[in-house]
Amino acid sequence: MSAKRQQEPTTNLFAAAGMEQDAPHPLPDRLRPRKLADVVGQDHILGPDGALTRMLETRTLGSLIFWGPPGTGKTTVARLLADATELHFEQISAVFSGVADLKKAFDAARARRETGKGTLLFVDEVHRFNRAQQDSFLPVMEDGTVVLVGATTENPSFELNAALLSRARVLVFHSLDTEAIEKLYAHAEEVEGRKLPLDAEARAVLVRMADGDGRAALTLAEEVWRSARKDEVFTPAQLQDILQRRAPIYDKSADGHYNLISALHKSVRGSDPDAALYYFARMLDAGEDPLFLARRVVRMAVEDIGLADPQALVIANAAKDAYDFLGSPEGELAIAQAVVYVATAPKSNAVYTAFGAAKQVAKQGGSLLPPKHILNSPTKLMKSEGYGAGYQYDHDAPDAFSGQDYFPEALGHQTFYDPPDRGFEREIRKRLDYWARLRKERGGT
């Protein structure tokens, strides 16, 4: 009886292992590359002249940081690198791990090293570790206890310690392009032994829905196969109804947010209303707060247009107020109108540049007293000290312009604002040139 009881757990263990092998696995897991040559979309690091290819030719591996969007192969490449260099692969996630987990991983790596076996420690979401936790990697990286491969979707320059970055090489993983996604689908069809039930246009839509994410691409393909009836072929409209369209990859606190707002701003600055509208629509589609976008349009109006078209600020502010009044989706059209206006307006950063220069001179000059002739003199003492003496009331002067100098004597006259000869600033330039001539004639500087 006791022997039988002792055998049962073993029997159950083997049975469980067999059940696990027979259990269905998601398509992305079944199609995970088994060698580096099978990884698609990262030829710049895995191609014949790629950085990792050259590194592997020496059979040595330094610590690395993989920076790129989700679903681009960071985890897979790390695992295959361990195989290629005969290192033990150890994986932890910064989301679920703390100091105790790190210590345990480091101790295991030291013990492994004593037996002659190295360790590749793959840290997913490495940017989520705090500064002190990131510093804990430094000793084990320096003495060779581990080869660290960290993966991050965030810009390492902002999210990782300088000390950690100085000991690791950053490799950028790109979003998968159309060709790479198509390769994944072709491989999936070969493994499944059947074509995706899509017409040509729907297939192109499915590629776009993947948004450069290989894992998402295969998950979407699996959903298509699950949904199709016998001999059914989906059109783009049917495909979108079935999949309910995957939301765009966009994190308001991450790089995607800053990349798109930068693209919008630069499209406006570059006077391309079509590109500006495209990025505006992208951000709205991803769930961005329209008021955030309206505020940025106001900034564009003052930073990149300024007085070349004074109406730009008026219209940008009016669009913000219109959205406040109407809400979504009607108010979004007002912001779109402002986007087109600022994109097509004449451009000038003259005021922006002048303000920056004035701030710098003001900071460097210290507490210089304005010239006494433009100071008020409400007391006898101040009058006796020369406050207000010699001030000329401009409205009483010819052309309503006295030509006096208004800068502190120790500083002398400065020129910050230099308007270009375009837009409304062409008229401002004429006025400034006219006043400069009068100032010179009337003895000013």
Short mmCIF file of C-alpha atoms in Angstrom, two decimals:
data_model
loop_
_atom_site.label_atom_id
_atom_site.label_comp_id
_atom_site.label_asym_id
_atom_site.label_seq_id
_atom_site.Cartn_x
_atom_site.Cartn_y
_atom_site.Cartn_z
CA MET A 1 0.00 0.00 0.00
CA SER A 2 2.76 2.37 0.96
CA ALA A 3 4.69 1.49 -2.24
CA LYS A 4 1.62 2.24 -4.27
CA ARG A 5 1.24 5.58 -2.51
CA GLN A 6 4.88 6.40 -3.23
CA GLN A 7 4.42 5.67 -6.93
CA GLU A 8 1.32 7.78 -7.37
CA PRO A 9 3.01 11.17 -7.18
CA THR A 10 5.57 10.09 -9.81
CA THR A 11 2.80 8.86 -12.08
CA ASN A 12 0.89 12.09 -11.57
CA LEU A 13 4.04 14.15 -12.24
CA PHE A 14 4.64 12.46 -15.60
CA ALA A 15 0.98 12.76 -16.43
CA ALA A 16 1.07 16.48 -15.65
CA ALA A 17 4.16 16.93 -17.83
CA GLY A 18 2.44 15.15 -20.68
CA MET A 19 -0.67 17.26 -20.26
CA GLU A 20 1.45 20.43 -20.34
CA GLN A 21 3.09 19.37 -23.59
CA ASP A 22 -0.31 18.56 -25.10
CA ALA A 23 -1.93 21.76 -23.83
CA PRO A 24 -2.59 24.39 -26.49
CA HIS A 25 -0.02 27.18 -26.73
CA PRO A 26 -0.73 30.62 -28.18
CA LEU A 27 0.53 31.18 -31.71
CA PRO A 28 3.20 33.72 -30.69
CA ASP A 29 4.68 31.13 -28.31
CA ARG A 30 4.62 28.35 -30.90
CA LEU A 31 6.29 30.56 -33.50
CA ARG A 32 8.97 31.95 -31.19
CA PRO A 33 12.29 31.85 -33.12
CA ARG A 34 14.64 28.99 -32.26
CA LYS A 35 17.76 30.70 -33.63
CA LEU A 36 18.85 34.30 -34.13
CA ALA A 37 18.62 34.02 -37.91
CA ASP A 38 14.85 33.50 -37.56
CA VAL A 39 14.29 36.86 -35.82
CA VAL A 40 12.64 39.32 -38.22
CA GLY A 41 12.74 43.08 -38.38
CA GLN A 42 16.06 43.67 -36.61
CA ASP A 43 18.59 43.28 -39.42
CA HIS A 44 20.51 46.32 -38.23
CA ILE A 45 21.71 44.33 -35.20
CA LEU A 46 21.28 40.72 -36.39
CA GLY A 47 22.15 41.01 -40.08
CA PRO A 48 25.56 40.06 -41.54
CA ASP A 49 27.12 43.33 -40.36
CA GLY A 50 24.90 43.81 -37.32
CA ALA A 51 26.24 44.76 -33.91
CA LEU A 52 25.24 41.47 -32.25
CA THR A 53 26.47 39.41 -35.19
CA ARG A 54 29.94 40.94 -34.85
CA MET A 55 29.86 40.46 -31.09
CA LEU A 56 28.95 36.78 -31.39
CA GLU A 57 31.78 36.15 -33.83
CA THR A 58 34.15 36.62 -30.88
CA ARG A 59 32.05 34.23 -28.73
CA THR A 60 32.00 36.89 -26.01
CA LEU A 61 29.19 39.06 -24.82
CA GLY A 62 29.17 42.31 -22.89
CA SER A 63 26.27 43.72 -20.91
CA LEU A 64 23.53 45.17 -23.08
CA ILE A 65 20.42 47.32 -22.87
CA PHE A 66 17.72 46.50 -25.42
CA TRP A 67 15.58 49.58 -26.05
CA GLY A 68 12.48 49.27 -28.20
CA PRO A 69 8.68 48.97 -28.36
CA PRO A 70 6.81 45.86 -27.18
CA GLY A 71 6.75 42.82 -29.44
CA THR A 72 10.00 43.52 -31.27
CA GLY A 73 11.91 40.47 -30.04
CA LYS A 74 13.90 41.74 -27.05
CA THR A 75 13.19 38.75 -24.79
CA THR A 76 13.61 36.24 -27.61
CA VAL A 77 16.97 37.68 -28.68
CA ALA A 78 18.23 37.66 -25.09
CA ARG A 79 17.30 33.98 -24.71
CA LEU A 80 18.95 33.06 -28.02
CA LEU A 81 22.07 35.01 -27.09
CA ALA A 82 22.42 32.88 -23.96
CA ASP A 83 22.18 29.74 -26.10
CA ALA A 84 24.70 31.05 -28.62
CA THR A 85 27.27 31.89 -25.93
CA GLU A 86 26.52 28.86 -23.72
CA LEU A 87 25.44 31.00 -20.79
CA HIS A 88 22.76 30.03 -18.31
CA PHE A 89 19.64 32.12 -19.03
CA GLU A 90 18.04 33.68 -15.97
CA GLN A 91 15.06 35.99 -16.33
CA ILE A 92 13.52 38.41 -13.85
CA SER A 93 11.05 41.24 -14.27
CA ALA A 94 11.46 44.58 -12.56
CA VAL A 95 7.67 44.72 -12.24
CA PHE A 96 7.55 41.72 -9.85
CA SER A 97 11.06 41.66 -8.36
CA GLY A 98 12.64 43.45 -5.43
CA VAL A 99 15.97 43.57 -3.62
CA ALA A 100 15.57 40.05 -2.22
CA ASP A 101 14.96 38.63 -5.71
CA LEU A 102 18.04 40.39 -7.05
CA LYS A 103 20.21 39.09 -4.23
CA LYS A 104 18.95 35.56 -4.85
CA ALA A 105 19.73 35.85 -8.57
CA PHE A 106 23.21 37.23 -7.88
CA ASP A 107 24.01 34.48 -5.33
CA ALA A 108 22.88 31.79 -7.78
CA ALA A 109 25.04 33.33 -10.51
CA ARG A 110 28.09 33.33 -8.18
CA ALA A 111 27.53 29.67 -7.33
CA ARG A 112 27.12 28.86 -11.00
CA ARG A 113 30.31 30.71 -11.83
CA GLU A 114 32.28 28.55 -9.40
CA THR A 115 31.31 25.52 -11.51
CA GLY A 116 32.54 27.26 -14.65
CA LYS A 117 29.13 28.29 -15.97
CA GLY A 118 28.35 31.93 -16.72
CA THR A 119 24.96 33.61 -16.39
CA LEU A 120 23.05 35.88 -18.72
CA LEU A 121 20.65 37.76 -16.47
CA PHE A 122 17.76 39.14 -18.50
CA VAL A 123 15.89 41.94 -16.72
CA ASP A 124 12.60 42.85 -18.33
CA GLU A 125 11.31 46.40 -17.81
CA VAL A 126 14.66 47.31 -16.24
CA HIS A 127 13.68 51.00 -16.13
CA ARG A 128 11.13 50.19 -13.41
CA PHE A 129 13.90 49.52 -10.90
CA ASN A 130 14.72 52.54 -8.78
CA ARG A 131 18.17 54.13 -8.73
CA ALA A 132 19.43 52.13 -5.75
CA GLN A 133 18.26 48.86 -7.29
CA GLN A 134 19.95 49.76 -10.57
CA ASP A 135 23.17 50.47 -8.68
CA SER A 136 23.08 46.96 -7.23
CA PHE A 137 23.87 45.56 -10.68
CA LEU A 138 27.17 47.41 -10.94
CA PRO A 139 29.41 45.10 -8.83
CA VAL A 140 28.17 41.88 -10.47
CA MET A 141 28.56 43.42 -13.92
CA GLU A 142 32.09 44.60 -13.16
CA ASP A 143 33.38 41.32 -11.75
CA GLY A 144 31.71 39.24 -14.47
CA THR A 145 29.27 37.43 -12.20
CA VAL A 146 26.52 38.18 -14.71
CA VAL A 147 26.17 39.43 -18.23
CA LEU A 148 23.28 41.83 -17.85
CA VAL A 149 20.78 42.20 -20.66
CA GLY A 150 18.14 44.73 -19.72
CA ALA A 151 15.02 45.40 -21.78
CA THR A 152 13.17 48.69 -21.71
CA THR A 153 10.48 50.46 -23.69
CA GLU A 154 11.61 53.81 -22.28
CA ASN A 155 14.50 56.03 -23.32
CA PRO A 156 17.52 54.71 -21.36
CA SER A 157 19.10 58.16 -21.29
CA PHE A 158 16.28 59.38 -19.05
CA GLU A 159 15.32 56.22 -17.14
CA LEU A 160 18.61 54.46 -16.32
CA ASN A 161 21.52 55.46 -14.11
CA ALA A 162 24.51 56.95 -15.90
CA ALA A 163 26.75 54.43 -14.07
CA LEU A 164 24.70 51.52 -15.41
CA LEU A 165 24.65 52.95 -18.92
CA SER A 166 28.42 53.42 -18.88
CA ARG A 167 28.85 49.67 -18.33
CA ALA A 168 26.39 48.50 -20.97
CA ARG A 169 25.88 48.98 -24.67
CA VAL A 170 22.47 50.22 -25.78
CA LEU A 171 20.97 48.44 -28.81
CA VAL A 172 17.82 49.87 -30.35
CA PHE A 173 15.07 47.49 -31.47
CA HIS A 174 12.82 48.88 -34.20
CA SER A 175 9.09 48.44 -34.60
CA LEU A 176 8.44 45.76 -37.18
CA ASP A 177 7.78 47.17 -40.62
CA THR A 178 5.26 45.84 -43.14
CA GLU A 179 7.77 43.43 -44.67
CA ALA A 180 8.65 41.93 -41.27
CA ILE A 181 4.99 41.51 -40.27
CA GLU A 182 4.28 39.84 -43.62
CA LYS A 183 7.14 37.41 -42.97
CA LEU A 184 5.53 36.52 -39.64
CA TYR A 185 2.19 35.90 -41.33
CA ALA A 186 3.78 33.77 -44.05
CA HIS A 187 5.54 31.68 -41.40
CA ALA A 188 2.31 31.37 -39.41
CA GLU A 189 0.44 30.18 -42.51
CA GLU A 190 3.15 27.63 -43.18
CA VAL A 191 3.01 26.28 -39.63
CA GLU A 192 -0.80 26.27 -39.54
CA GLY A 193 -1.05 24.79 -43.03
CA ARG A 194 -3.72 27.29 -44.08
CA LYS A 195 -3.97 30.82 -45.41
CA LEU A 196 -5.36 33.71 -43.44
CA PRO A 197 -8.98 34.13 -44.58
CA LEU A 198 -8.51 37.72 -45.72
CA ASP A 199 -8.74 39.51 -49.01
CA ALA A 200 -5.72 41.60 -50.04
CA GLU A 201 -7.04 44.82 -48.57
CA ALA A 202 -8.03 43.20 -45.27
CA ARG A 203 -4.60 41.62 -45.00
CA ALA A 204 -3.01 45.07 -45.36
CA VAL A 205 -5.38 46.35 -42.65
CA LEU A 206 -4.35 43.50 -40.34
CA VAL A 207 -0.70 44.42 -40.84
CA ARG A 208 -1.45 48.02 -39.85
CA MET A 209 -3.45 46.89 -36.82
CA ALA A 210 -0.36 45.09 -35.51
CA ASP A 211 1.25 48.53 -35.10
CA GLY A 212 4.77 47.15 -35.47
CA ASP A 213 4.30 44.60 -32.67
CA GLY A 214 5.16 41.03 -33.73
CA ARG A 215 3.43 39.42 -30.76
CA ALA A 216 0.28 41.43 -31.44
CA ALA A 217 0.44 40.53 -35.14
CA LEU A 218 0.37 36.80 -34.39
CA THR A 219 -2.31 37.18 -31.73
CA LEU A 220 -4.49 39.03 -34.23
CA ALA A 221 -3.88 36.33 -36.84
CA GLU A 222 -4.93 33.67 -34.34
CA GLU A 223 -8.14 35.61 -33.65
CA VAL A 224 -8.86 35.76 -37.38
CA TRP A 225 -8.51 32.00 -37.73
CA ARG A 226 -10.71 31.41 -34.69
CA SER A 227 -13.44 33.67 -36.08
CA ALA A 228 -13.57 32.45 -39.68
CA ARG A 229 -16.22 29.97 -40.79
CA LYS A 230 -15.55 27.43 -43.52
CA ASP A 231 -14.56 29.08 -46.83
CA GLU A 232 -15.18 32.55 -45.38
CA VAL A 233 -12.91 35.42 -46.50
CA PHE A 234 -13.04 38.67 -44.56
CA THR A 235 -13.15 42.17 -46.02
CA PRO A 236 -11.60 45.13 -44.13
CA ALA A 237 -14.99 46.11 -42.68
CA GLN A 238 -15.68 42.55 -41.48
CA LEU A 239 -12.17 42.30 -40.05
CA GLN A 240 -12.60 45.47 -37.98
CA ASP A 241 -15.98 44.27 -36.71
CA ILE A 242 -14.55 40.92 -35.64
CA LEU A 243 -11.37 42.21 -34.00
CA GLN A 244 -12.93 45.42 -32.69
CA ARG A 245 -9.68 47.06 -33.78
CA ARG A 246 -6.69 46.88 -31.47
CA ALA A 247 -6.03 50.16 -29.71
CA PRO A 248 -2.91 52.00 -30.88
CA ILE A 249 0.19 51.63 -28.74
CA TYR A 250 0.33 54.89 -26.85
CA ASP A 251 1.26 55.68 -23.28
CA LYS A 252 0.63 59.26 -22.23
CA SER A 253 3.56 59.12 -19.82
CA ALA A 254 6.00 57.43 -22.17
CA ASP A 255 7.99 57.99 -25.34
CA GLY A 256 5.05 57.46 -27.70
CA HIS A 257 3.34 60.53 -26.25
CA TYR A 258 6.40 62.75 -26.60
CA ASN A 259 7.26 61.42 -30.06
CA LEU A 260 3.85 62.27 -31.45
CA ILE A 261 3.54 65.72 -29.87
CA SER A 262 7.04 66.47 -31.17
CA ALA A 263 5.98 65.33 -34.65
CA LEU A 264 2.87 67.53 -34.46
CA HIS A 265 4.83 70.59 -33.34
CA LYS A 266 7.54 70.16 -35.97
CA SER A 267 4.93 69.63 -38.72
CA VAL A 268 3.35 72.96 -37.77
CA ARG A 269 6.75 74.63 -37.65
CA GLY A 270 7.51 73.14 -41.07
CA SER A 271 4.25 74.58 -42.49
CA ASP A 272 2.77 71.19 -43.40
CA PRO A 273 -0.93 71.29 -42.43
CA ASP A 274 -1.58 67.76 -43.72
CA ALA A 275 1.11 66.16 -41.56
CA ALA A 276 0.02 68.30 -38.61
CA LEU A 277 -3.59 67.11 -38.97
CA TYR A 278 -2.40 63.51 -39.24
CA TYR A 279 -0.49 63.62 -35.96
CA PHE A 280 -3.32 65.56 -34.31
CA ALA A 281 -5.73 62.80 -35.37
CA ARG A 282 -3.31 60.09 -34.23
CA MET A 283 -3.16 61.54 -30.74
CA LEU A 284 -6.92 62.00 -30.49
CA ASP A 285 -7.40 58.42 -31.69
CA ALA A 286 -5.06 57.21 -28.97
CA GLY A 287 -7.08 58.96 -26.27
CA GLU A 288 -5.02 62.10 -25.72
CA ASP A 289 -6.74 64.91 -23.81
CA PRO A 290 -7.85 67.46 -26.47
CA LEU A 291 -7.16 70.30 -24.02
CA PHE A 292 -3.52 69.20 -23.82
CA LEU A 293 -3.36 69.48 -27.61
CA ALA A 294 -5.12 72.85 -27.56
CA ARG A 295 -2.57 74.16 -25.05
CA ARG A 296 0.25 72.98 -27.29
CA VAL A 297 -1.27 74.80 -30.26
CA VAL A 298 -1.28 77.98 -28.17
CA ARG A 299 2.39 77.42 -27.47
CA MET A 300 3.08 76.91 -31.19
CA ALA A 301 1.34 80.21 -31.92
CA VAL A 302 3.65 82.15 -29.59
CA GLU A 303 6.84 80.16 -30.15
CA ASP A 304 6.86 79.60 -33.91
CA ILE A 305 4.58 82.30 -35.33
CA GLY A 306 4.66 85.13 -32.84
CA LEU A 307 4.12 88.53 -34.39
CA ALA A 308 4.49 87.25 -37.94
CA ASP A 309 0.74 86.68 -37.58
CA PRO A 310 -0.67 88.09 -34.30
CA GLN A 311 -4.02 86.45 -35.09
CA ALA A 312 -2.49 82.99 -34.56
CA LEU A 313 -2.55 83.37 -30.77
CA VAL A 314 -6.10 84.73 -30.90
CA ILE A 315 -7.32 81.79 -32.97
CA ALA A 316 -5.43 79.22 -30.86
CA ASN A 317 -6.99 80.62 -27.68
CA ALA A 318 -10.40 80.74 -29.33
CA ALA A 319 -10.06 77.06 -30.28
CA LYS A 320 -9.27 76.19 -26.66
CA ASP A 321 -12.32 78.13 -25.49
CA ALA A 322 -14.50 76.54 -28.18
CA TYR A 323 -13.49 73.07 -27.03
CA ASP A 324 -14.20 74.06 -23.41
CA PHE A 325 -17.68 75.17 -24.55
CA LEU A 326 -18.52 72.30 -26.93
CA GLY A 327 -16.56 69.34 -25.57
CA SER A 328 -15.86 66.21 -27.64
CA PRO A 329 -16.23 65.43 -30.44
CA GLU A 330 -17.59 68.76 -31.80
CA GLY A 331 -14.96 70.90 -30.10
CA GLU A 332 -12.13 68.88 -31.61
CA LEU A 333 -12.91 70.47 -34.98
CA ALA A 334 -12.10 73.89 -33.52
CA ILE A 335 -8.67 72.65 -32.45
CA ALA A 336 -8.17 71.08 -35.89
CA GLN A 337 -8.98 74.45 -37.43
CA ALA A 338 -6.39 76.10 -35.21
CA VAL A 339 -3.83 73.43 -36.16
CA VAL A 340 -4.34 74.19 -39.86
CA TYR A 341 -4.17 77.95 -39.19
CA VAL A 342 -0.88 77.84 -37.31
CA ALA A 343 0.60 75.39 -39.82
CA THR A 344 -0.20 77.72 -42.73
CA ALA A 345 0.69 80.98 -40.96
CA PRO A 346 4.00 82.80 -41.66
CA LYS A 347 6.65 81.62 -39.24
CA SER A 348 8.84 83.62 -36.89
CA ASN A 349 10.66 82.82 -33.67
CA ALA A 350 11.97 86.37 -33.36
CA VAL A 351 10.06 87.16 -30.16
CA TYR A 352 10.93 83.74 -28.71
CA THR A 353 14.62 84.33 -29.44
CA ALA A 354 14.51 87.94 -28.22
CA PHE A 355 12.90 86.94 -24.93
CA GLY A 356 15.56 84.29 -24.34
CA ALA A 357 18.35 86.76 -25.05
CA ALA A 358 16.77 89.39 -22.80
CA LYS A 359 16.45 86.89 -19.94
CA GLN A 360 20.09 85.95 -20.26
CA VAL A 361 21.29 89.58 -20.22
CA ALA A 362 18.97 90.41 -17.32
CA LYS A 363 20.35 87.48 -15.33
CA GLN A 364 23.97 88.31 -16.08
CA GLY A 365 23.62 92.08 -15.58
CA GLY A 366 22.37 91.94 -12.02
CA SER A 367 20.37 94.72 -10.32
CA LEU A 368 21.26 97.61 -12.60
CA LEU A 369 19.37 100.84 -11.93
CA PRO A 370 17.32 102.15 -14.87
CA PRO A 371 18.40 105.58 -16.13
CA LYS A 372 17.18 108.26 -13.71
CA HIS A 373 15.24 110.20 -16.32
CA ILE A 374 12.65 107.39 -16.58
CA LEU A 375 12.26 106.90 -12.83
CA ASN A 376 9.32 108.39 -10.95
CA SER A 377 10.10 111.04 -8.36
CA PRO A 378 7.23 111.18 -5.85
CA THR A 379 9.41 112.69 -3.04
CA LYS A 380 11.63 115.78 -2.77
CA LEU A 381 14.62 113.59 -1.93
CA MET A 382 14.17 111.58 -5.09
CA LYS A 383 13.82 114.76 -7.13
CA SER A 384 17.00 116.09 -5.56
CA GLU A 385 18.74 112.87 -6.57
CA GLY A 386 17.79 113.51 -10.21
CA TYR A 387 14.93 111.04 -10.50
CA GLY A 388 12.78 111.97 -13.48
CA ALA A 389 15.07 114.83 -14.54
CA GLY A 390 15.15 115.30 -18.27
CA TYR A 391 12.37 112.87 -19.06
CA GLN A 392 10.67 113.67 -22.35
CA TYR A 393 7.01 112.78 -22.71
CA ASP A 394 6.92 110.95 -26.03
CA HIS A 395 3.43 112.16 -26.98
CA ASP A 396 4.71 115.74 -26.90
CA ALA A 397 7.64 114.95 -29.19
CA PRO A 398 7.50 115.08 -33.01
CA ASP A 399 6.13 111.81 -34.43
CA ALA A 400 5.31 110.86 -30.78
CA PHE A 401 8.89 109.62 -30.46
CA SER A 402 11.52 111.22 -28.23
CA GLY A 403 14.40 108.85 -29.07
CA GLN A 404 15.60 108.64 -25.46
CA ASP A 405 17.70 105.74 -24.21
CA TYR A 406 15.86 103.49 -21.75
CA PHE A 407 18.58 100.97 -20.87
CA PRO A 408 20.72 101.19 -17.71
CA GLU A 409 23.81 103.31 -18.40
CA ALA A 410 26.14 100.50 -17.38
CA LEU A 411 24.55 98.21 -19.91
CA GLY A 412 24.08 100.45 -22.90
CA HIS A 413 21.50 100.00 -25.63
CA GLN A 414 20.83 96.37 -26.54
CA THR A 415 19.08 94.77 -29.50
CA PHE A 416 17.17 91.57 -28.80
CA TYR A 417 14.24 91.64 -31.19
CA ASP A 418 15.15 91.22 -34.84
CA PRO A 419 11.93 90.63 -36.81
CA PRO A 420 12.20 88.89 -40.17
CA ASP A 421 10.95 90.52 -43.34
CA ARG A 422 7.82 88.37 -43.65
CA GLY A 423 4.25 88.30 -42.45
CA PHE A 424 3.06 91.12 -40.20
CA GLU A 425 6.61 91.49 -38.86
CA ARG A 426 7.52 93.08 -42.19
CA GLU A 427 5.51 96.10 -41.00
CA ILE A 428 7.10 95.94 -37.55
CA ARG A 429 10.53 95.91 -39.21
CA LYS A 430 9.64 99.11 -41.10
CA ARG A 431 8.62 100.80 -37.84
CA LEU A 432 11.78 99.72 -36.02
CA ASP A 433 13.98 100.93 -38.88
CA TYR A 434 12.12 104.26 -38.91
CA TRP A 435 12.52 104.73 -35.16
CA ALA A 436 16.20 103.76 -35.33
CA ARG A 437 16.76 106.50 -37.90
CA LEU A 438 14.91 109.07 -35.77
CA ARG A 439 16.80 107.98 -32.64
CA LYS A 440 20.10 108.53 -34.43
CA GLU A 441 19.00 111.94 -35.73
CA ARG A 442 17.86 113.07 -32.27
CA GLY A 443 21.03 112.09 -30.50
CA GLY A 444 20.00 108.75 -29.04
CA THR A 445 21.89 105.52 -29.62
#
